[in-house]
mmCIF file of C-alpha atoms and ligand atoms in Angstrom:
data_model
loop_
_atom_site.group_PDB
_atom_site.id
_atom_site.type_symbol
_atom_site.label_atom_id
_atom_site.label_comp_id
_atom_site.label_asym_id
_atom_site.label_seq_id
_atom_site.Cartn_x
_atom_site.Cartn_y
_atom_site.Cartn_z
ATOM 1 C CA MET A 793 95.484 106.570 76.104
ATOM 2 C CA SER A 794 97.898 103.739 76.846
ATOM 3 C CA THR A 795 101.440 104.186 78.135
ATOM 4 C CA GLN A 796 102.638 103.110 74.753
ATOM 5 C CA ASP A 797 100.673 105.915 73.037
ATOM 6 C CA LYS A 798 102.007 108.603 75.335
ATOM 7 C CA ARG A 799 105.638 107.611 75.017
ATOM 8 C CA THR A 800 107.627 110.191 73.166
ATOM 9 C CA GLY A 801 110.493 109.527 70.826
ATOM 10 C CA THR A 802 111.328 106.492 68.769
ATOM 11 C CA ALA A 803 108.962 103.521 68.615
ATOM 12 C CA SER A 804 109.707 100.777 71.095
ATOM 13 C CA ARG A 805 108.848 97.110 71.540
ATOM 14 C CA TYR A 806 105.752 96.185 73.526
ATOM 15 C CA LYS A 807 107.886 94.883 76.405
ATOM 16 C CA ASN A 808 110.689 97.197 77.343
ATOM 17 C CA GLN A 809 113.523 95.428 79.034
ATOM 18 C CA VAL A 810 115.876 97.897 80.706
ATOM 19 C CA ASP A 811 118.473 97.849 83.438
ATOM 20 C CA TYR A 812 116.902 100.720 85.385
ATOM 21 C CA LEU A 813 113.488 102.335 85.659
ATOM 22 C CA ILE A 814 113.763 105.827 87.168
ATOM 23 C CA ILE A 815 110.717 107.536 88.663
ATOM 24 C CA GLY A 816 111.013 111.340 88.573
ATOM 25 C CA GLN A 817 113.048 113.749 86.486
ATOM 26 C CA GLY A 818 113.886 116.499 88.922
ATOM 27 C CA ILE A 819 117.560 117.196 89.593
ATOM 28 C CA CYS A 820 117.999 113.705 91.083
ATOM 29 C CA GLY A 821 116.413 111.760 88.209
ATOM 30 C CA THR A 822 118.223 113.942 85.684
ATOM 31 C CA PHE A 823 121.711 113.300 87.057
ATOM 32 C CA LEU A 824 121.018 109.648 87.837
ATOM 33 C CA SER A 825 119.979 109.001 84.233
ATOM 34 C CA PHE A 826 122.900 111.098 82.965
ATOM 35 C CA TYR A 827 125.403 108.898 84.835
ATOM 36 C CA PHE A 828 123.674 105.697 83.693
ATOM 37 C CA GLN A 829 123.940 106.981 80.142
ATOM 38 C CA LYS A 830 127.659 107.646 80.624
ATOM 39 C CA GLU A 831 128.034 104.028 81.727
ATOM 40 C CA ASN A 832 126.063 102.770 78.710
ATOM 41 C CA ARG A 833 123.299 101.278 80.842
ATOM 42 C CA SER A 834 119.752 101.040 79.539
ATOM 43 C CA PHE A 835 117.049 102.951 81.397
ATOM 44 C CA LEU A 836 113.661 104.610 81.149
ATOM 45 C CA VAL A 837 112.537 107.716 83.034
ATOM 46 C CA ILE A 838 108.905 108.314 84.023
ATOM 47 C CA ASP A 839 107.803 111.784 85.116
ATOM 48 C CA ARG A 840 104.339 113.304 85.324
ATOM 49 C CA ASN A 841 105.695 116.786 84.508
ATOM 50 C CA GLU A 842 104.271 118.615 87.497
ATOM 51 C CA VAL A 843 104.557 122.392 87.105
ATOM 52 C CA LEU A 844 105.680 123.452 90.583
ATOM 53 C CA THR A 845 108.266 120.920 91.703
ATOM 54 C CA PRO A 846 111.161 122.107 93.887
ATOM 55 C CA SER A 847 113.575 121.510 91.004
ATOM 56 C CA LYS A 848 111.509 123.898 88.866
ATOM 57 C CA VAL A 849 110.999 126.523 91.574
ATOM 58 C CA SER A 850 114.610 126.439 92.827
ATOM 59 C CA ALA A 851 117.022 129.277 92.077
ATOM 60 C CA GLY A 852 119.789 126.772 91.402
ATOM 61 C CA ILE A 853 122.185 128.370 93.879
ATOM 62 C CA ILE A 854 125.283 126.363 94.781
ATOM 63 C CA ASN A 855 126.869 128.034 97.772
ATOM 64 C CA PRO A 856 129.663 126.593 99.944
ATOM 65 C CA VAL A 857 129.058 128.766 103.037
ATOM 66 C CA THR A 858 125.677 129.492 104.601
ATOM 67 C CA GLY A 859 123.799 130.196 107.794
ATOM 68 C CA ARG A 860 124.107 132.807 110.515
ATOM 69 C CA ARG A 861 127.531 131.503 111.530
ATOM 70 C CA MET A 862 128.818 131.472 107.941
ATOM 71 C CA VAL A 863 130.044 127.886 108.152
ATOM 72 C CA ARG A 864 130.819 125.487 105.329
ATOM 73 C CA VAL A 865 127.944 123.324 104.116
ATOM 74 C CA TRP A 866 128.200 119.565 104.622
ATOM 75 C CA MET A 867 130.933 118.074 102.376
ATOM 76 C CA ALA A 868 131.505 121.474 100.712
ATOM 77 C CA GLU A 869 134.983 120.611 99.449
ATOM 78 C CA GLN A 870 133.776 117.499 97.603
ATOM 79 C CA VAL A 871 130.284 118.447 96.440
ATOM 80 C CA ILE A 872 130.851 122.001 95.178
ATOM 81 C CA SER A 873 133.666 121.206 92.781
ATOM 82 C CA PHE A 874 131.900 117.980 91.758
ATOM 83 C CA ALA A 875 128.703 119.923 91.015
ATOM 84 C CA HIS A 876 130.565 122.534 89.006
ATOM 85 C CA HIS A 877 132.105 119.835 86.823
ATOM 86 C CA ALA A 878 128.812 117.890 86.550
ATOM 87 C CA TYR A 879 126.740 120.867 85.352
ATOM 88 C CA ARG A 880 129.436 121.814 82.859
ATOM 89 C CA GLU A 881 129.563 118.243 81.552
ATOM 90 C CA ILE A 882 125.796 117.725 81.143
ATOM 91 C CA GLY A 883 125.446 121.267 79.749
ATOM 92 C CA SER A 884 128.103 120.729 77.123
ATOM 93 C CA PHE A 885 126.525 117.367 76.167
ATOM 94 C CA LEU A 886 123.167 119.116 75.662
ATOM 95 C CA GLY A 887 124.547 122.317 74.106
ATOM 96 C CA VAL A 888 123.264 124.560 76.929
ATOM 97 C CA THR A 889 124.998 126.370 79.781
ATOM 98 C CA GLY A 890 124.577 123.991 82.721
ATOM 99 C CA ALA A 891 125.784 126.434 85.380
ATOM 100 C CA SER A 892 127.662 129.723 85.638
ATOM 101 C CA GLN A 893 129.939 130.957 88.358
ATOM 102 C CA LYS A 894 128.149 133.795 90.175
ATOM 103 C CA ASN A 895 129.673 134.658 93.503
ATOM 104 C CA VAL A 896 127.348 135.924 96.204
ATOM 105 C CA ILE A 897 127.635 139.546 97.313
ATOM 106 C CA ASP A 898 126.488 139.408 100.920
ATOM 107 C CA PHE A 899 125.169 142.783 102.083
ATOM 108 C CA PHE A 900 125.278 142.783 105.885
ATOM 109 C CA SER A 901 121.825 143.136 107.446
ATOM 110 C CA ASN A 902 123.070 144.018 110.953
ATOM 111 C CA PRO A 903 126.329 144.710 112.826
ATOM 112 C CA HIS A 904 126.440 141.191 114.281
ATOM 113 C CA GLN A 905 126.272 139.604 110.847
ATOM 114 C CA ARG A 906 129.062 141.887 109.634
ATOM 115 C CA GLN A 907 131.196 140.951 112.627
ATOM 116 C CA VAL A 908 130.666 137.203 112.115
ATOM 117 C CA PHE A 909 131.538 137.457 108.425
ATOM 118 C CA LEU A 910 134.714 139.475 108.982
ATOM 119 C CA GLN A 911 135.800 137.190 111.800
ATOM 120 C CA ARG A 912 135.458 134.161 109.509
ATOM 121 C CA VAL A 913 137.620 135.983 106.925
ATOM 122 C CA GLU A 914 140.229 136.617 109.626
ATOM 123 C CA GLU A 915 140.138 132.943 110.615
ATOM 124 C CA GLY A 916 141.185 132.155 107.051
ATOM 125 C CA GLU A 917 137.899 130.862 105.557
ATOM 126 C CA SER A 918 138.988 130.738 101.920
ATOM 127 C CA TYR A 919 135.426 130.835 100.526
ATOM 128 C CA LEU A 920 134.905 134.309 102.073
ATOM 129 C CA SER A 921 136.453 137.653 101.231
ATOM 130 C CA SER A 922 135.931 141.143 102.649
ATOM 131 C CA TYR A 923 135.026 142.563 99.286
ATOM 132 C CA PRO A 924 137.494 145.378 98.457
ATOM 133 C CA GLU A 925 135.163 147.420 96.204
ATOM 134 C CA GLN A 926 132.770 148.420 98.984
ATOM 135 C CA ASN A 927 131.186 151.257 96.979
ATOM 136 C CA ARG A 928 130.669 149.311 93.762
ATOM 137 C CA PHE A 929 126.955 148.700 94.339
ATOM 138 C CA ASN A 930 126.043 152.154 95.680
ATOM 139 C CA SER A 931 123.851 153.060 92.733
ATOM 140 C CA LEU A 932 121.989 149.732 92.903
ATOM 141 C CA PHE A 933 121.362 148.860 96.551
ATOM 142 C CA ASN A 934 120.996 150.378 100.016
ATOM 143 C CA TYR A 935 123.619 148.793 102.258
ATOM 144 C CA ASP A 936 124.884 150.970 105.097
ATOM 145 C CA LEU A 937 126.866 148.179 106.776
ATOM 146 C CA GLY A 938 128.972 147.136 103.808
ATOM 147 C CA CYS A 939 129.268 143.789 102.064
ATOM 148 C CA GLY A 940 131.423 140.688 101.695
ATOM 149 C CA GLU A 941 131.853 138.134 98.943
ATOM 150 C CA ILE A 942 131.210 134.379 99.063
ATOM 151 C CA ARG A 943 133.455 132.735 96.475
ATOM 152 C CA ASP A 944 133.073 129.570 94.419
ATOM 153 C CA CYS A 945 129.317 130.012 94.126
ATOM 154 C CA TYR A 946 127.450 128.817 91.045
ATOM 155 C CA LEU A 947 124.021 129.167 89.564
ATOM 156 C CA ALA A 948 122.660 125.974 87.986
ATOM 157 C CA HIS A 949 120.429 126.922 85.050
ATOM 158 C CA LEU A 950 117.766 124.342 85.778
ATOM 159 C CA GLU A 951 115.079 126.186 83.819
ATOM 160 C CA GLU A 952 117.019 125.304 80.654
ATOM 161 C CA LEU A 953 118.786 122.142 81.720
ATOM 162 C CA LEU A 954 115.838 120.004 82.875
ATOM 163 C CA PRO A 955 113.709 120.514 79.725
ATOM 164 C CA ALA A 956 116.785 120.012 77.510
ATOM 165 C CA TRP A 957 117.556 116.682 79.230
ATOM 166 C CA GLN A 958 113.910 115.655 78.909
ATOM 167 C CA ARG A 959 113.975 116.432 75.169
ATOM 168 C CA HIS A 960 117.130 114.353 74.824
ATOM 169 C CA LEU A 961 115.550 111.399 76.647
ATOM 170 C CA ALA A 962 112.357 111.712 74.624
ATOM 171 C CA SER A 963 114.237 111.729 71.346
ATOM 172 C CA ASN A 964 115.870 108.420 72.400
ATOM 173 C CA GLY A 965 112.556 106.863 73.497
ATOM 174 C CA GLN A 966 113.758 106.922 77.114
ATOM 175 C CA PHE A 967 111.085 109.197 78.576
ATOM 176 C CA ILE A 968 107.471 108.469 79.479
ATOM 177 C CA GLU A 969 105.189 111.270 80.587
ATOM 178 C CA GLU A 970 102.714 109.797 83.015
ATOM 179 C CA ARG A 971 101.907 109.443 86.689
ATOM 180 C CA PHE A 972 103.627 106.346 88.056
ATOM 181 C CA ASP A 973 101.227 104.254 90.107
ATOM 182 C CA SER A 974 102.845 101.607 92.319
ATOM 183 C CA ARG A 975 99.659 99.498 92.134
ATOM 184 C CA ASP A 976 100.730 98.618 88.585
ATOM 185 C CA MET A 977 104.140 97.415 89.738
ATOM 186 C CA HIS A 978 105.004 93.773 90.373
ATOM 187 C CA ILE A 979 108.137 92.781 92.224
ATOM 188 C CA GLY A 980 109.773 89.626 90.901
ATOM 189 C CA GLN A 981 112.746 87.626 92.107
ATOM 190 C CA ASP A 982 115.326 89.436 89.982
ATOM 191 C CA SER A 983 113.365 92.242 88.385
ATOM 192 C CA ILE A 984 110.375 94.511 88.660
ATOM 193 C CA GLN A 985 107.601 94.841 86.110
ATOM 194 C CA TYR A 986 105.632 98.005 85.531
ATOM 195 C CA LYS A 987 102.977 97.803 82.794
ATOM 196 C CA ASP A 988 104.963 96.893 79.663
ATOM 197 C CA ILE A 989 108.353 97.568 81.263
ATOM 198 C CA VAL A 990 110.668 95.040 82.851
ATOM 199 C CA ALA A 991 113.639 96.472 84.745
ATOM 200 C CA SER A 992 116.345 94.972 86.901
ATOM 201 C CA LYS A 993 115.856 97.796 89.364
ATOM 202 C CA ILE A 994 113.500 100.695 89.978
ATOM 203 C CA ILE A 995 114.962 103.852 91.533
ATOM 204 C CA PHE A 996 112.670 106.417 93.124
ATOM 205 C CA CYS A 997 113.727 110.020 92.448
ATOM 206 C CA ASP A 998 110.201 111.282 92.945
ATOM 207 C CA GLY A 999 110.850 113.853 95.669
ATOM 208 C CA LEU A 1000 108.161 114.110 98.297
ATOM 209 C CA ALA A 1001 106.043 111.454 96.578
ATOM 210 C CA SER A 1002 108.362 108.901 98.259
ATOM 211 C CA PHE A 1003 106.891 110.186 101.509
ATOM 212 C CA ARG A 1004 103.763 108.194 100.642
ATOM 213 C CA ASN A 1005 105.507 105.343 98.819
ATOM 214 C CA ASP A 1006 104.973 101.860 100.361
ATOM 215 C CA PHE A 1007 108.705 101.132 100.430
ATOM 216 C CA PHE A 1008 110.114 104.374 101.787
ATOM 217 C CA LYS A 1009 107.331 106.092 103.728
ATOM 218 C CA GLN A 1010 109.018 105.148 107.046
ATOM 219 C CA LEU A 1011 112.035 107.325 106.210
ATOM 220 C CA PRO A 1012 112.191 110.523 108.283
ATOM 221 C CA PHE A 1013 111.164 113.024 105.600
ATOM 222 C CA ALA A 1014 110.466 116.549 106.881
ATOM 223 C CA PRO A 1015 108.934 118.612 104.041
ATOM 224 C CA ASN A 1016 109.985 122.242 104.050
ATOM 225 C CA LYS A 1017 107.975 124.881 102.236
ATOM 226 C CA GLY A 1018 109.627 127.691 100.275
ATOM 227 C CA GLU A 1019 108.161 130.624 98.343
ATOM 228 C CA VAL A 1020 109.736 132.821 95.680
ATOM 229 C CA LEU A 1021 108.954 135.864 93.587
ATOM 230 C CA ILE A 1022 110.090 136.384 90.004
ATOM 231 C CA ALA A 1023 110.910 140.045 89.424
ATOM 232 C CA GLU A 1024 111.766 142.033 86.338
ATOM 233 C CA ILE A 1025 114.646 144.413 87.119
ATOM 234 C CA PRO A 1026 116.070 146.140 84.038
ATOM 235 C CA GLY A 1027 119.581 147.479 84.600
ATOM 236 C CA LEU A 1028 120.660 145.169 87.432
ATOM 237 C CA PRO A 1029 123.966 143.467 86.470
ATOM 238 C CA VAL A 1030 123.771 139.689 86.189
ATOM 239 C CA ASP A 1031 127.334 138.810 87.168
ATOM 240 C CA HIS A 1032 126.546 138.127 90.848
ATOM 241 C CA ILE A 1033 123.931 136.689 93.157
ATOM 242 C CA TYR A 1034 122.960 139.346 95.723
ATOM 243 C CA LYS A 1035 122.036 138.565 99.302
ATOM 244 C CA LYS A 1036 120.535 140.579 102.125
ATOM 245 C CA GLY A 1037 118.242 138.357 104.121
ATOM 246 C CA PHE A 1038 116.778 137.118 100.825
ATOM 247 C CA MET A 1039 118.746 135.968 97.785
ATOM 248 C CA LEU A 1040 118.328 137.809 94.491
ATOM 249 C CA ALA A 1041 119.617 135.665 91.627
ATOM 250 C CA PRO A 1042 119.632 136.380 87.878
ATOM 251 C CA LEU A 1043 117.639 134.004 85.669
ATOM 252 C CA GLN A 1044 118.567 133.114 82.090
ATOM 253 C CA GLN A 1045 115.799 135.297 80.638
ATOM 254 C CA GLU A 1046 116.913 138.900 80.255
ATOM 255 C CA HIS A 1047 116.038 141.252 83.182
ATOM 256 C CA LEU A 1048 114.450 138.464 85.241
ATOM 257 C CA PHE A 1049 115.544 137.748 88.810
ATOM 258 C CA TRP A 1050 114.575 135.140 91.395
ATOM 259 C CA LEU A 1051 113.861 136.513 94.893
ATOM 260 C CA GLY A 1052 113.592 134.120 97.814
ATOM 261 C CA SER A 1053 113.181 132.227 99.855
ATOM 262 C CA ASN A 1054 111.700 131.326 103.201
ATOM 263 C CA TYR A 1055 111.986 128.015 105.065
ATOM 264 C CA GLN A 1056 108.771 126.846 106.697
ATOM 265 C CA TRP A 1057 108.739 123.588 108.657
ATOM 266 C CA SER A 1058 105.138 124.044 109.610
ATOM 267 C CA PHE A 1059 102.469 125.090 107.111
ATOM 268 C CA ASP A 1060 98.788 124.532 106.353
ATOM 269 C CA HIS A 1061 99.067 124.224 102.573
ATOM 270 C CA ALA A 1062 101.601 124.250 99.740
ATOM 271 C CA GLU A 1063 100.244 127.378 98.042
ATOM 272 C CA PRO A 1064 101.887 130.819 97.842
ATOM 273 C CA THR A 1065 100.851 133.151 100.664
ATOM 274 C CA LYS A 1066 99.967 136.840 100.755
ATOM 275 C CA GLU A 1067 102.292 137.252 103.787
ATOM 276 C CA PHE A 1068 105.364 136.153 101.850
ATOM 277 C CA TYR A 1069 104.443 138.292 98.856
ATOM 278 C CA GLU A 1070 104.107 141.400 101.013
ATOM 279 C CA GLN A 1071 107.213 140.714 103.107
ATOM 280 C CA ALA A 1072 109.451 140.006 100.099
ATOM 281 C CA THR A 1073 108.152 142.970 98.101
ATOM 282 C CA ARG A 1074 108.614 145.322 101.045
ATOM 283 C CA HIS A 1075 112.125 144.005 101.566
ATOM 284 C CA LEU A 1076 113.078 144.479 97.915
ATOM 285 C CA LYS A 1077 111.700 148.021 97.913
ATOM 286 C CA SER A 1078 113.893 149.008 100.849
ATOM 287 C CA TRP A 1079 117.011 147.230 99.546
ATOM 288 C CA LEU A 1080 117.002 147.860 95.796
ATOM 289 C CA LYS A 1081 117.375 151.346 94.322
ATOM 290 C CA LEU A 1082 116.184 150.328 90.842
ATOM 291 C CA PRO A 1083 112.536 150.086 89.761
ATOM 292 C CA PHE A 1084 111.157 146.536 89.583
ATOM 293 C CA ARG A 1085 108.000 144.658 88.701
ATOM 294 C CA ILE A 1086 106.871 141.380 90.266
ATOM 295 C CA LEU A 1087 105.836 138.954 87.549
ATOM 296 C CA SER A 1088 104.985 135.821 89.477
ATOM 297 C CA HIS A 1089 104.857 134.174 92.872
ATOM 298 C CA LYS A 1090 105.457 130.443 93.389
ATOM 299 C CA ALA A 1091 105.749 127.928 96.204
ATOM 300 C CA SER A 1092 106.939 124.348 96.506
ATOM 301 C CA LEU A 1093 107.888 121.777 99.153
ATOM 302 C CA ARG A 1094 111.525 120.761 99.550
ATOM 303 C CA PRO A 1095 112.128 117.021 100.081
ATOM 304 C CA ALA A 1096 113.998 117.710 103.309
ATOM 305 C CA THR A 1097 114.834 115.169 106.000
ATOM 306 C CA LEU A 1098 114.864 115.274 109.798
ATOM 307 C CA GLU A 1099 118.622 114.775 110.079
ATOM 308 C CA ARG A 1100 119.328 116.948 106.988
ATOM 309 C CA ARG A 1101 121.104 114.184 105.103
ATOM 310 C CA PRO A 1102 119.998 112.554 101.829
ATOM 311 C CA PHE A 1103 118.483 109.119 101.276
ATOM 312 C CA VAL A 1104 120.640 107.183 98.812
ATOM 313 C CA GLY A 1105 120.844 103.478 98.048
ATOM 314 C CA ILE A 1106 119.021 100.191 97.692
ATOM 315 C CA HIS A 1107 116.247 99.164 100.062
ATOM 316 C CA PRO A 1108 117.806 96.819 102.655
ATOM 317 C CA TYR A 1109 115.011 94.237 102.160
ATOM 318 C CA GLN A 1110 114.046 94.830 98.505
ATOM 319 C CA LYS A 1111 117.129 94.392 96.370
ATOM 320 C CA ASN A 1112 115.379 95.634 93.204
ATOM 321 C CA ILE A 1113 114.198 98.919 94.696
ATOM 322 C CA GLY A 1114 116.335 102.002 95.287
ATOM 323 C CA ILE A 1115 116.073 105.673 96.129
ATOM 324 C CA LEU A 1116 117.878 108.969 95.470
ATOM 325 C CA ASN A 1117 116.085 111.591 97.485
ATOM 326 C CA GLY A 1118 116.027 113.813 100.569
ATOM 327 C CA MET A 1119 118.232 116.556 99.108
ATOM 328 C CA GLY A 1120 116.405 119.194 101.177
ATOM 329 C CA THR A 1121 117.592 122.770 100.688
ATOM 330 C CA LYS A 1122 120.761 121.737 98.821
ATOM 331 C CA GLY A 1123 119.610 119.601 95.893
ATOM 332 C CA CYS A 1124 121.611 121.563 93.326
ATOM 333 C CA SER A 1125 124.896 120.873 95.122
ATOM 334 C CA LEU A 1126 124.183 117.374 96.440
ATOM 335 C CA ALA A 1127 122.202 115.636 93.672
ATOM 336 C CA PRO A 1128 125.014 115.296 91.070
ATOM 337 C CA PHE A 1129 127.468 113.971 93.668
ATOM 338 C CA PHE A 1130 125.106 111.375 95.134
ATOM 339 C CA ALA A 1131 123.655 110.370 91.748
ATOM 340 C CA ASN A 1132 127.189 109.472 90.731
ATOM 341 C CA GLN A 1133 127.826 107.657 94.035
ATOM 342 C CA LEU A 1134 124.676 105.601 93.551
ATOM 343 C CA VAL A 1135 125.649 104.637 90.004
ATOM 344 C CA GLN A 1136 129.178 103.705 91.119
ATOM 345 C CA HIS A 1137 127.676 101.655 93.944
ATOM 346 C CA LEU A 1138 125.255 99.799 91.681
ATOM 347 C CA LEU A 1139 127.755 99.071 88.933
ATOM 348 C CA TYR A 1140 131.019 98.622 90.802
ATOM 349 C CA GLY A 1141 130.008 98.016 94.409
ATOM 350 C CA LYS A 1142 131.644 101.243 95.624
ATOM 351 C CA ALA A 1143 130.507 102.537 99.007
ATOM 352 C CA ILE A 1144 127.855 105.215 99.457
ATOM 353 C CA ASP A 1145 128.747 107.784 102.119
ATOM 354 C CA PRO A 1146 127.413 106.192 105.343
ATOM 355 C CA LEU A 1147 125.665 109.446 106.328
ATOM 356 C CA ALA A 1148 123.636 109.288 103.105
ATOM 357 C CA ASP A 1149 123.248 105.508 102.663
ATOM 358 C CA ILE A 1150 119.688 104.385 103.471
ATOM 359 C CA SER A 1151 121.044 101.224 105.024
ATOM 360 C CA ARG A 1152 121.347 103.388 108.162
ATOM 361 C CA PHE A 1153 117.556 103.003 108.414
ATOM 362 C CA LYS A 1154 117.644 99.194 108.218
ATOM 363 C CA ARG A 1155 115.627 98.894 111.393
ATOM 364 C CA ILE A 1156 112.789 101.219 110.541
ATOM 365 C CA LEU A 1157 112.613 99.964 106.941
ATOM 366 C CA ALA A 1158 111.944 96.473 108.324
ATOM 367 C CA LEU A 1159 108.633 97.661 109.806
HETATM 368 C C1 FAD B 1294 111.690 127.717 96.833
HETATM 369 C C2 FAD B 1294 112.823 126.743 96.730
HETATM 370 C C3 FAD B 1294 114.089 127.224 96.454
HETATM 371 C C4 FAD B 1294 115.156 126.343 96.357
HETATM 372 N N1 FAD B 1294 116.392 126.836 96.033
HETATM 373 C C5 FAD B 1294 117.456 125.999 95.991
HETATM 374 C C6 FAD B 1294 118.736 126.484 95.640
HETATM 375 O O1 FAD B 1294 118.900 127.658 95.307
HETATM 376 N N2 FAD B 1294 119.788 125.618 95.666
HETATM 377 C C7 FAD B 1294 119.637 124.287 95.997
HETATM 378 O O2 FAD B 1294 120.615 123.550 96.024
HETATM 379 N N3 FAD B 1294 118.402 123.779 96.284
HETATM 380 C C8 FAD B 1294 117.326 124.602 96.284
HETATM 381 N N4 FAD B 1294 116.088 124.111 96.589
HETATM 382 C C9 FAD B 1294 115.974 122.674 96.911
HETATM 383 C C10 FAD B 1294 115.977 121.839 95.628
HETATM 384 O O3 FAD B 1294 115.092 122.421 94.735
HETATM 385 C C11 FAD B 1294 115.596 120.401 95.930
HETATM 386 O O4 FAD B 1294 116.521 119.839 96.850
HETATM 387 C C12 FAD B 1294 115.635 119.549 94.650
HETATM 388 O O5 FAD B 1294 114.953 120.188 93.623
HETATM 389 C C13 FAD B 1294 115.029 118.178 94.872
HETATM 390 O O6 FAD B 1294 115.098 117.513 93.634
HETATM 391 P P1 FAD B 1294 114.463 116.076 93.434
HETATM 392 O O7 FAD B 1294 114.817 115.633 92.067
HETATM 393 O O8 FAD B 1294 114.822 115.192 94.578
HETATM 394 O O9 FAD B 1294 112.878 116.285 93.592
HETATM 395 P P2 FAD B 1294 111.775 117.017 92.701
HETATM 396 O O10 FAD B 1294 112.240 118.291 92.175
HETATM 397 O O11 FAD B 1294 110.541 117.025 93.572
HETATM 398 O O12 FAD B 1294 111.531 116.040 91.493
HETATM 399 C C14 FAD B 1294 110.694 114.903 91.605
HETATM 400 C C15 FAD B 1294 110.100 114.605 90.254
HETATM 401 O O13 FAD B 1294 109.305 113.435 90.388
HETATM 402 C C16 FAD B 1294 108.117 113.587 89.650
HETATM 403 N N5 FAD B 1294 107.109 112.727 90.258
HETATM 404 C C17 FAD B 1294 106.701 112.697 91.549
HETATM 405 N N6 FAD B 1294 105.772 111.733 91.709
HETATM 406 C C18 FAD B 1294 105.605 111.137 90.508
HETATM 407 C C19 FAD B 1294 104.764 110.073 90.028
HETATM 408 N N7 FAD B 1294 103.931 109.390 90.839
HETATM 409 N N8 FAD B 1294 104.834 109.741 88.728
HETATM 410 C C20 FAD B 1294 105.675 110.407 87.887
HETATM 411 N N9 FAD B 1294 106.476 111.419 88.288
HETATM 412 C C21 FAD B 1294 106.449 111.762 89.573
HETATM 413 C C22 FAD B 1294 107.774 115.075 89.758
HETATM 414 O O14 FAD B 1294 106.993 115.484 88.642
HETATM 415 C C23 FAD B 1294 109.177 115.702 89.744
HETATM 416 O O15 FAD B 1294 109.577 116.084 88.454
HETATM 417 C C24 FAD B 1294 114.973 124.954 96.596
HETATM 418 C C25 FAD B 1294 113.692 124.469 96.828
HETATM 419 C C26 FAD B 1294 112.614 125.357 96.893
HETATM 420 C C27 FAD B 1294 111.231 124.827 97.133
#
């Protein structure tokens, strides 16, 4: 079947001339195309619709404070409020709920963790509160050491949002379902050609596939494996995300919760493991007082980077080729912000944050 046959949506000319060709429709490709649309630029998105991408396995948690020391995530003040607005905007355009505010109830796992949390509250960390209703969750969870609340947390509803955006693109003839193969791409002076498509620029939002891409494989990617369980828990309120070692986050489908995850820098394969299944199930049994049933177990590789900062911008030596990638463990918070920065850079020459701009790798990209 030719590309033309597989294209969904309205019929198009044999040669498609667009401003931008976007490879990948995870969170990055979704927001990049959304901001191009807002700026009335023409584009096409190609995605091979893999089943277990990080964007599809992710819980969608947007959380301003993380880690053992309960410190603010990188650029928390800018990216969290930007993400909140971005999910609301794309959601309202599509007629779905893009994200909901769900603060995290952090049940302390040990006395040290409790002490760190309460100290950060005392220091005036405005995202944290020593939750006043300490007994509120007594009938639901075991938590002898009490709990705190992380405020301004959101849950991006990617399981609804990504397919809805894909349907929108398809209905406009802007989506092609196929595996992009760079051997079919020709780089011209002022454009790139891919099969029957001519674009001024191609932007790679293809997650870990860029790891093997001829233009960006030198970038210091550091894939990180994560596993999750999907559990059915009737009766557990859906107004919060719960945390005790693992995160337990409500999904859009009634009674379903996401339980995860782990962070593995070293692994033999990308498949789910028996060890994680047993560890997570055991943990849930000792934490949750309600009956539950595990429905599925998934794994995926996060497009993480060695210095834990994204890769955003135009290739220093290939002016028609760009990238939006490397979102690591924080794609839900970072992708909308940097998709918008990239669009503003391309259209109006505005600066990309130097810590994210791939021009910082000018030397290694010359190799
Ligand atoms: C278990 C787990 C839990 C997570 N939880 C969270 C969380 O709660 N909050 C958070 O902020 N982040 C979370 N993350 C991280 C987050 O999911 C990622 O940062 C984000 O999804 C990366 O998005 P992306 O668009 O860059 O890449 P991807 O999701 O990998 O999207 C790339 C797309 O490109 C397509 N593609 C690749 N190659 C080709 C090709 N050759 N041709 C056509 N299409 C192609 C793929 O089909 C895919 O759709 C989690 C990740 C994992 C694994």
